[in-house]
Coordinates of C-alpha atoms in Angstrom, one line a residue:
M1 CA -15.6 -15.8 -58.5
K2 CA -16.1 -12.7 -56.3
K3 CA -12.8 -13.4 -54.5
V4 CA -11.0 -13.6 -57.9
I5 CA -12.5 -10.3 -59.0
T6 CA -11.6 -8.7 -55.7
M7 CA -8.0 -9.9 -55.9
F8 CA -7.8 -8.6 -59.5
I9 CA -9.1 -5.2 -58.5
I10 CA -6.5 -5.0 -55.7
F11 CA -3.8 -6.0 -58.0
V12 CA -4.8 -3.4 -60.6
S13 CA -5.0 -0.7 -57.9
L14 CA -1.5 -1.5 -56.6
I15 CA -0.1 -1.3 -60.1
T16 CA -1.9 2.1 -60.6
I17 CA -0.6 3.4 -57.3
Q18 CA 3.0 2.3 -58.2
A19 CA 2.7 3.9 -61.6
C20 CA 1.5 7.2 -60.2
Q21 CA 4.3 7.1 -57.6
S22 CA 6.9 6.5 -60.3
E23 CA 5.5 9.4 -62.3
T24 CA 6.4 11.8 -59.5
P25 CA 10.1 12.7 -60.1
N26 CA 12.7 13.7 -57.6
L27 CA 12.7 17.3 -59.0
V28 CA 14.1 19.7 -56.4
I29 CA 14.5 23.4 -55.8
S30 CA 18.3 23.7 -55.7
K31 CA 18.8 27.4 -55.3
V32 CA 16.6 30.5 -54.6
F33 CA 18.1 33.9 -55.4
D34 CA 16.3 36.6 -53.3
A35 CA 18.2 39.3 -55.0
I36 CA 19.0 42.8 -53.8
S37 CA 16.9 44.0 -56.7
T38 CA 13.6 42.1 -57.1
S39 CA 14.2 42.2 -60.9
N40 CA 17.0 39.7 -60.5
N41 CA 15.0 37.2 -58.4
A42 CA 15.5 33.6 -59.7
I43 CA 14.7 30.0 -58.9
E44 CA 16.9 27.1 -60.0
L45 CA 15.6 23.5 -60.3
Y46 CA 17.8 20.4 -60.5
N47 CA 17.2 16.9 -61.7
P48 CA 19.3 14.5 -59.6
T49 CA 17.8 11.4 -61.3
N50 CA 18.9 9.3 -64.2
E51 CA 15.8 10.1 -66.2
T52 CA 14.7 13.0 -68.3
I53 CA 11.8 14.9 -66.6
S54 CA 9.1 16.6 -68.6
L55 CA 8.4 20.1 -67.3
N56 CA 5.1 20.5 -69.1
D57 CA 3.3 19.3 -66.0
V58 CA 5.4 21.3 -63.6
E59 CA 4.1 24.4 -61.7
I60 CA 5.7 26.8 -59.3
R61 CA 3.3 28.3 -56.8
I62 CA 4.2 31.3 -54.8
Y63 CA 2.4 32.4 -51.6
N64 CA 2.9 36.0 -50.4
N65 CA 3.0 37.3 -46.9
G66 CA 1.7 34.2 -45.0
S67 CA -1.0 33.5 -47.6
T68 CA -2.5 30.0 -47.8
T69 CA -4.6 30.7 -50.9
E70 CA -5.4 27.5 -52.7
G71 CA -3.2 27.3 -55.8
G72 CA -1.0 30.1 -54.5
D73 CA -1.0 33.9 -55.2
H74 CA 1.1 33.4 -58.3
T75 CA 1.4 30.3 -60.5
I76 CA 4.2 29.7 -63.0
T77 CA 3.7 26.9 -65.5
L78 CA 6.9 25.6 -67.1
N79 CA 7.6 23.8 -70.3
G80 CA 10.2 21.7 -72.0
T81 CA 12.3 18.9 -70.5
L82 CA 15.1 18.7 -67.9
E83 CA 17.8 16.1 -68.6
P84 CA 19.4 14.0 -65.9
A85 CA 22.0 15.9 -63.7
N86 CA 20.9 19.2 -65.2
Y87 CA 19.6 22.6 -64.0
Y88 CA 16.7 24.7 -65.1
V89 CA 16.6 28.5 -64.2
I90 CA 13.5 30.7 -64.0
S91 CA 13.8 34.4 -63.8
G92 CA 11.6 37.5 -64.5
N93 CA 11.2 39.6 -67.6
N94 CA 13.0 42.6 -66.1
T95 CA 16.2 40.9 -65.3
T96 CA 19.3 43.1 -65.5
D97 CA 22.1 40.8 -64.5
S98 CA 23.9 39.6 -67.6
L99 CA 25.0 36.2 -66.1
L100 CA 21.4 35.5 -65.0
L101 CA 20.0 36.4 -68.4
E102 CA 22.5 34.1 -70.0
Q103 CA 21.5 31.2 -67.8
T104 CA 17.8 31.6 -67.8
D105 CA 15.6 28.9 -69.3
F106 CA 12.2 30.3 -68.6
T107 CA 11.1 33.9 -68.3
F108 CA 8.1 34.8 -66.2
D109 CA 6.0 37.7 -67.4
S110 CA 7.0 40.0 -64.5
N111 CA 9.6 40.0 -61.7
L112 CA 9.5 36.7 -59.7
P113 CA 7.1 37.8 -57.0
F114 CA 8.9 36.9 -53.7
N115 CA 10.9 39.0 -51.3
G116 CA 12.4 36.7 -48.6
N117 CA 9.3 36.0 -46.6
D118 CA 7.3 34.2 -49.2
V119 CA 6.8 30.5 -49.8
I120 CA 7.7 28.7 -53.0
E121 CA 6.2 25.3 -53.8
L122 CA 7.0 22.9 -56.7
F123 CA 4.2 20.9 -58.2
Y124 CA 4.2 18.0 -60.6
N125 CA 0.9 16.8 -62.1
N126 CA -0.8 18.8 -59.4
Q127 CA 1.1 17.0 -56.6
K128 CA 3.5 18.9 -54.4
V129 CA 7.0 17.6 -54.7
D130 CA 9.1 20.3 -52.9
Q131 CA 8.7 23.3 -50.7
F132 CA 10.8 26.4 -49.8
G133 CA 9.5 28.4 -46.8
L134 CA 6.9 27.8 -44.1
L135 CA 3.3 28.0 -45.5
G136 CA 1.1 30.3 -43.5
F137 CA 3.9 32.2 -41.9
D138 CA 5.0 35.7 -42.8
I139 CA 8.6 35.4 -41.6
N140 CA 11.8 36.9 -43.1
F141 CA 13.9 33.9 -43.7
S142 CA 15.7 34.6 -47.0
V143 CA 15.7 38.3 -47.5
D144 CA 18.6 39.4 -49.8
L145 CA 20.3 36.0 -49.7
T146 CA 21.2 33.3 -52.1
M147 CA 19.8 30.0 -50.6
I148 CA 21.6 26.9 -51.8
R149 CA 20.4 23.4 -51.0
L150 CA 22.5 21.6 -48.4
G151 CA 24.5 18.6 -49.6
H152 CA 26.0 17.3 -52.8
K153 CA 23.8 17.7 -55.8
E154 CA 23.6 14.0 -56.6
D155 CA 22.1 13.5 -53.1
Y156 CA 19.4 16.2 -53.3
V157 CA 16.0 14.9 -52.2
A158 CA 12.8 16.9 -52.5
S159 CA 10.9 17.5 -49.4
L160 CA 7.1 18.1 -48.8
E161 CA 8.0 20.1 -45.6
Y162 CA 10.4 23.0 -45.4
D163 CA 13.4 22.7 -43.1
Q164 CA 15.4 25.9 -42.8
Y165 CA 18.6 23.8 -42.3
N166 CA 18.2 22.2 -45.7
F167 CA 19.5 25.4 -47.3
I168 CA 22.7 27.3 -46.8
A169 CA 22.5 31.1 -46.8
Y170 CA 25.1 32.6 -49.1
L171 CA 25.7 36.2 -50.1
P172 CA 23.0 37.8 -52.3
D173 CA 23.4 37.9 -56.0
T174 CA 26.0 35.1 -56.3
F175 CA 24.9 34.3 -59.8
I176 CA 28.3 32.7 -60.4
Y177 CA 26.8 29.6 -58.8
L178 CA 24.0 29.3 -61.4
K179 CA 23.8 25.9 -63.0
N180 CA 26.9 24.5 -61.2
D181 CA 27.9 23.3 -57.7
D182 CA 31.1 25.4 -57.6
H183 CA 30.1 26.8 -54.2
E184 CA 32.7 25.5 -51.7
I185 CA 30.6 25.1 -48.5
K186 CA 28.1 22.3 -49.2
T187 CA 27.7 20.0 -46.2
L188 CA 26.9 20.0 -42.5
E189 CA 30.5 18.8 -41.9
Q190 CA 31.9 21.9 -43.5
L191 CA 29.5 24.2 -41.7
Y192 CA 30.4 22.5 -38.4
Q193 CA 34.1 23.3 -38.9
G194 CA 33.2 27.0 -38.7
P195 CA 34.6 29.9 -40.8
Q196 CA 38.2 30.7 -41.3
L197 CA 39.8 34.1 -41.4
E198 CA 40.4 35.1 -45.0
Q199 CA 43.6 37.0 -46.0
R200 CA 41.7 40.1 -47.1
Y201 CA 40.8 40.9 -43.5
L202 CA 44.4 40.7 -42.5
D203 CA 45.1 43.4 -45.1
T204 CA 42.3 45.7 -43.9
P205 CA 42.6 48.4 -41.2
Y206 CA 40.8 47.8 -37.9
V207 CA 39.5 51.3 -37.8
D208 CA 37.7 53.1 -40.6
P209 CA 40.2 55.5 -42.1
D210 CA 37.5 58.1 -42.6
N211 CA 35.8 57.7 -39.2
N212 CA 37.7 56.6 -36.1
E213 CA 34.5 55.6 -34.3
L214 CA 33.6 52.9 -36.9
G215 CA 35.1 49.5 -37.6
Y216 CA 36.5 48.7 -41.0
G217 CA 36.5 44.9 -40.7
G218 CA 40.3 44.4 -40.2
A219 CA 41.6 41.6 -38.0
V220 CA 44.7 42.5 -36.0
I221 CA 47.0 40.6 -33.7
V222 CA 46.6 41.4 -30.0
N223 CA 47.8 40.1 -26.6
N224 CA 45.2 38.8 -24.2
T225 CA 45.4 40.3 -20.8
G226 CA 42.4 38.7 -19.1
V227 CA 39.0 37.2 -19.3
A228 CA 35.9 38.6 -17.7
D229 CA 33.3 35.9 -18.6
G230 CA 31.9 34.0 -21.5
D231 CA 31.5 36.9 -23.9
T232 CA 34.0 39.5 -22.6
A233 CA 37.8 39.5 -22.5
Y234 CA 40.7 42.1 -22.3
F235 CA 43.3 42.8 -24.9
Q236 CA 46.4 45.1 -25.1
A237 CA 46.3 48.2 -27.2
M238 CA 48.2 47.4 -30.4
N239 CA 47.9 47.4 -34.2
G240 CA 44.9 49.7 -34.3
Y241 CA 43.0 48.1 -31.4
P242 CA 42.5 50.7 -28.7
G243 CA 43.0 48.3 -25.8
G244 CA 40.7 47.3 -23.0
S245 CA 37.7 45.0 -22.8
M246 CA 36.1 43.4 -25.9
R247 CA 32.5 42.4 -25.9
Y248 CA 32.0 39.5 -28.2
F249 CA 29.8 40.5 -31.1
Y250 CA 26.8 38.2 -31.9
L251 CA 26.9 36.7 -28.4
N252 CA 25.1 37.0 -25.2
T253 CA 26.3 34.3 -22.8
P254 CA 24.6 33.8 -19.4
E255 CA 25.7 36.0 -16.6
V256 CA 28.1 35.4 -13.7
D257 CA 27.8 37.2 -10.4
G258 CA 28.7 40.9 -10.8
G259 CA 27.9 44.4 -9.5
N260 CA 24.6 44.7 -11.2
V261 CA 23.8 41.1 -12.2
S262 CA 23.4 37.7 -10.6
A263 CA 24.7 34.4 -12.0
E264 CA 22.5 32.4 -14.4
P265 CA 22.6 28.8 -15.4
W266 CA 25.6 28.0 -17.6
G267 CA 27.2 31.4 -16.8
Y268 CA 30.2 30.0 -15.1
V269 CA 30.5 27.2 -17.6
A270 CA 30.6 29.8 -20.4
S271 CA 33.2 31.8 -18.5
T272 CA 35.3 28.6 -17.9
Y273 CA 35.2 27.7 -21.5
N274 CA 36.5 31.1 -22.6
K275 CA 39.2 31.1 -19.9
E276 CA 40.4 27.5 -19.8
Y277 CA 39.8 26.4 -23.4
L278 CA 39.8 29.3 -25.8
L279 CA 42.1 31.8 -24.2
N280 CA 44.1 29.6 -21.9
D281 CA 47.9 29.9 -22.3
P282 CA 47.4 33.0 -24.6
T283 CA 51.1 33.6 -25.2
S284 CA 51.3 30.3 -27.1
K285 CA 48.4 31.3 -29.4
T286 CA 47.8 33.7 -32.2
I287 CA 45.0 35.9 -31.1
R288 CA 43.3 38.5 -33.4
V289 CA 40.4 40.8 -32.9
Q290 CA 38.3 41.9 -35.8
S291 CA 36.1 45.0 -36.0
I292 CA 32.6 45.0 -37.5
P293 CA 32.6 47.0 -40.8
G294 CA 30.5 50.1 -40.6
N295 CA 29.5 49.4 -37.0
S296 CA 30.5 51.4 -33.9
L297 CA 33.8 50.3 -32.4
Q298 CA 32.2 50.4 -28.9
E299 CA 28.9 49.5 -27.4
G300 CA 26.9 51.4 -24.8
Y301 CA 29.0 50.5 -21.8
G302 CA 32.2 51.7 -23.4
R303 CA 33.5 48.2 -24.2
N304 CA 35.0 47.5 -27.6
L305 CA 32.8 45.4 -29.8
G306 CA 34.1 42.8 -32.3
L307 CA 35.1 39.2 -33.1
V308 CA 37.8 37.2 -31.4
W309 CA 39.9 34.7 -33.4
V310 CA 42.2 32.2 -31.7
N311 CA 44.6 30.2 -33.9
G312 CA 42.4 31.0 -36.9
A313 CA 39.2 29.8 -35.3
L314 CA 36.3 32.1 -34.5
S315 CA 35.6 32.1 -30.7
Q316 CA 32.0 33.1 -31.2
F317 CA 31.4 30.1 -33.4
W318 CA 32.8 27.6 -30.8
I319 CA 30.9 29.2 -27.9
V320 CA 27.6 29.0 -29.8
A321 CA 28.5 25.4 -30.9
E322 CA 28.7 24.4 -27.3
G323 CA 25.3 25.9 -26.6
L324 CA 26.7 28.5 -24.3
S325 CA 25.0 31.6 -25.7
E326 CA 21.5 32.9 -26.2
D327 CA 20.1 32.5 -29.7
V328 CA 22.0 34.3 -32.5
G329 CA 20.0 36.5 -34.8
T330 CA 18.3 35.3 -38.0
Q331 CA 18.2 38.6 -39.9
Y332 CA 21.2 39.5 -42.0
Q333 CA 22.5 43.0 -41.8
I334 CA 24.8 44.9 -44.1
Y335 CA 27.9 44.0 -42.0
D336 CA 26.9 40.3 -42.3
Y337 CA 27.5 40.6 -46.1
L338 CA 31.0 42.0 -45.3
L339 CA 32.0 39.3 -42.8
T340 CA 32.2 36.0 -44.8
Y341 CA 34.1 32.9 -45.5
K342 CA 33.9 31.5 -49.0
N343 CA 30.9 33.7 -49.7
V344 CA 29.0 32.4 -46.7
P345 CA 28.4 35.0 -43.9
Y346 CA 29.7 34.2 -40.5
L347 CA 26.2 34.4 -39.2
T348 CA 25.2 31.3 -41.4
F349 CA 28.0 29.3 -39.7
L350 CA 26.8 30.5 -36.2
R351 CA 23.2 29.5 -37.0
F352 CA 24.2 26.0 -38.0
A353 CA 26.4 25.8 -34.9
Q354 CA 23.4 26.6 -32.8
Y355 CA 21.3 24.1 -34.7
R356 CA 23.7 21.3 -33.7
A357 CA 23.6 22.4 -30.1
E358 CA 19.8 22.3 -30.2
L359 CA 19.8 18.8 -31.8
N360 CA 22.0 17.5 -29.0
G361 CA 20.5 19.5 -26.1
W362 CA 23.8 21.0 -25.1
G363 CA 24.2 23.9 -22.7
T364 CA 21.5 26.5 -22.8
K365 CA 19.8 24.4 -25.5
G366 CA 19.3 21.6 -23.0
Y367 CA 17.2 21.4 -19.8
P368 CA 14.5 22.5 -19.1
N369 CA 13.5 23.4 -22.7
N370 CA 14.8 20.0 -23.7
P371 CA 13.9 17.6 -20.8
D372 CA 16.5 15.1 -22.1
G373 CA 19.2 17.8 -22.5
E374 CA 22.1 18.8 -20.3
K375 CA 21.6 20.4 -16.9
S376 CA 24.0 23.1 -16.0
P377 CA 26.7 21.9 -13.5
D378 CA 26.8 25.3 -11.8
W379 CA 23.1 25.5 -11.0
N380 CA 20.4 24.1 -8.7
Y381 CA 17.2 24.0 -10.6
D382 CA 15.0 23.5 -7.5
T383 CA 16.3 26.5 -5.6
R384 CA 17.1 28.4 -8.7
R385 CA 20.5 29.3 -7.4
N386 CA 24.1 29.2 -8.5
T387 CA 26.0 26.4 -6.8
T388 CA 29.7 26.9 -7.8
Q389 CA 32.0 29.3 -9.6
N390 CA 34.2 26.3 -10.6
P391 CA 31.9 23.9 -12.4
V392 CA 33.2 20.5 -13.6
W393 CA 32.4 20.4 -17.3
T394 CA 34.0 19.1 -20.4
P395 CA 33.4 20.5 -23.9
H396 CA 31.6 18.3 -26.4
L397 CA 33.7 19.4 -29.4
Q398 CA 37.4 19.3 -30.0
L399 CA 38.9 22.7 -30.8
P400 CA 40.6 22.8 -34.2
W401 CA 44.1 23.4 -32.9
I402 CA 44.0 20.4 -30.5

C-alpha cells in the first residue's frame, strides 16, 4: 500500500512540475531603447508563442549601478494580455517622442530608470524568464543605443543569463522599429558579412568645409602607393585626401620590427594580410579612404587617420574578423553614430567580428589566452622572439570580392 501511495505522490508531483513549467511562457525582452533623453527610455516585449500571455503576473525589475538588491531597485508590474506574435511597449510618463507615445501600451509613473549600465529582468509569477545586462556589474553596455534582440522574431528565446551578443546595438532613438521587425540587420550571418559603404558617404566631403583639420565623413577614391604593416598604408593625395600614410581607425595590430618597436606575435601575419590579401594588386581594385566625422584628420605622429574600403568592403572589419587586432572599443562615441550601415554603427559590426574570432581562437584571440587556439606562425613562444618576416599563413575567411 505504501508503494502505491508513494508512486501516486511522485505522479502528482511530476504533473504539478510540468504544469508549473508550462505556465512559464517564452516572453522575451525584444528591444531596449536607452534613449538620448532618459524621458524616452522604453522597453519592448514580444510574444513569439502561439498562445496569449497574461501580463497580470509579469514584473520588470531594474537594478541600478551594479545593485543586487532583492526584488530590484525599481519594480514595474504590468497588466493586460499579449496576443501571439505581438509586441508590448513600456515607457515613462514624461515621454516626448510622438511615435513612442503612439506605440506605448503601459506608462510607468516616471522615466524608465535605466541609463545604459543597469540591469533589466523580466519575471513571470515571481520566476525570472529573461535578463538584459549583467547583474552585479556597473558596466556601460547600452548607453545611448537601441538594443534589438539577435535573430528573427519567431525564433526569439528568453534567457536566464545575459549574453551581450544576443542583442545588436543600433543607433539611439530608432523608434521606427517599435512593434515591428523592419530593421534590416537581424542575424549573425548578416553581421559577419560586415558593413557596406552607403551612397551618402560618397556624396560627402572628406574634409570638414568649416575646419580643414577635421574629417567630415566622406569616402573618396585614392591610389594605394604602399603598405607599412597591418594597420598603416600609404595613399596618393587626391579627391580631398592630403596624401601620405593612413593609420587605420579602430585598429591596433601587433607590431613588426621598426625604429622604436620590436616585432610581436602576429605582427607579420597582420602585415601580410594587409599587403597580400587586402591591398594586393591595388590598380585592379576600387580603394576609398573615409574620414572620421568631427575627428582630427591626423593622429599624434602626423599620420592621417581614417577608414580604408577595398571594393566596398571595410578593411578594418576583415582585419578584426581574422583576429589580427587588439580588442576594439565597446563605448560608442558621437562619430560612431555617424558611421553606420542600415542604422547599425560600424563599431557594432567590428565587435561581432571580434566575437567570431574569439569563438574560433583565431589570431591574437588564440594561444595562449585560448590554449586550443592558433599559434602565431611568426613567433617562438618559448624564446619569445620573432622567427620570420614571411610567415606561412592562410586567412580563415574569404573576402567578399573573391
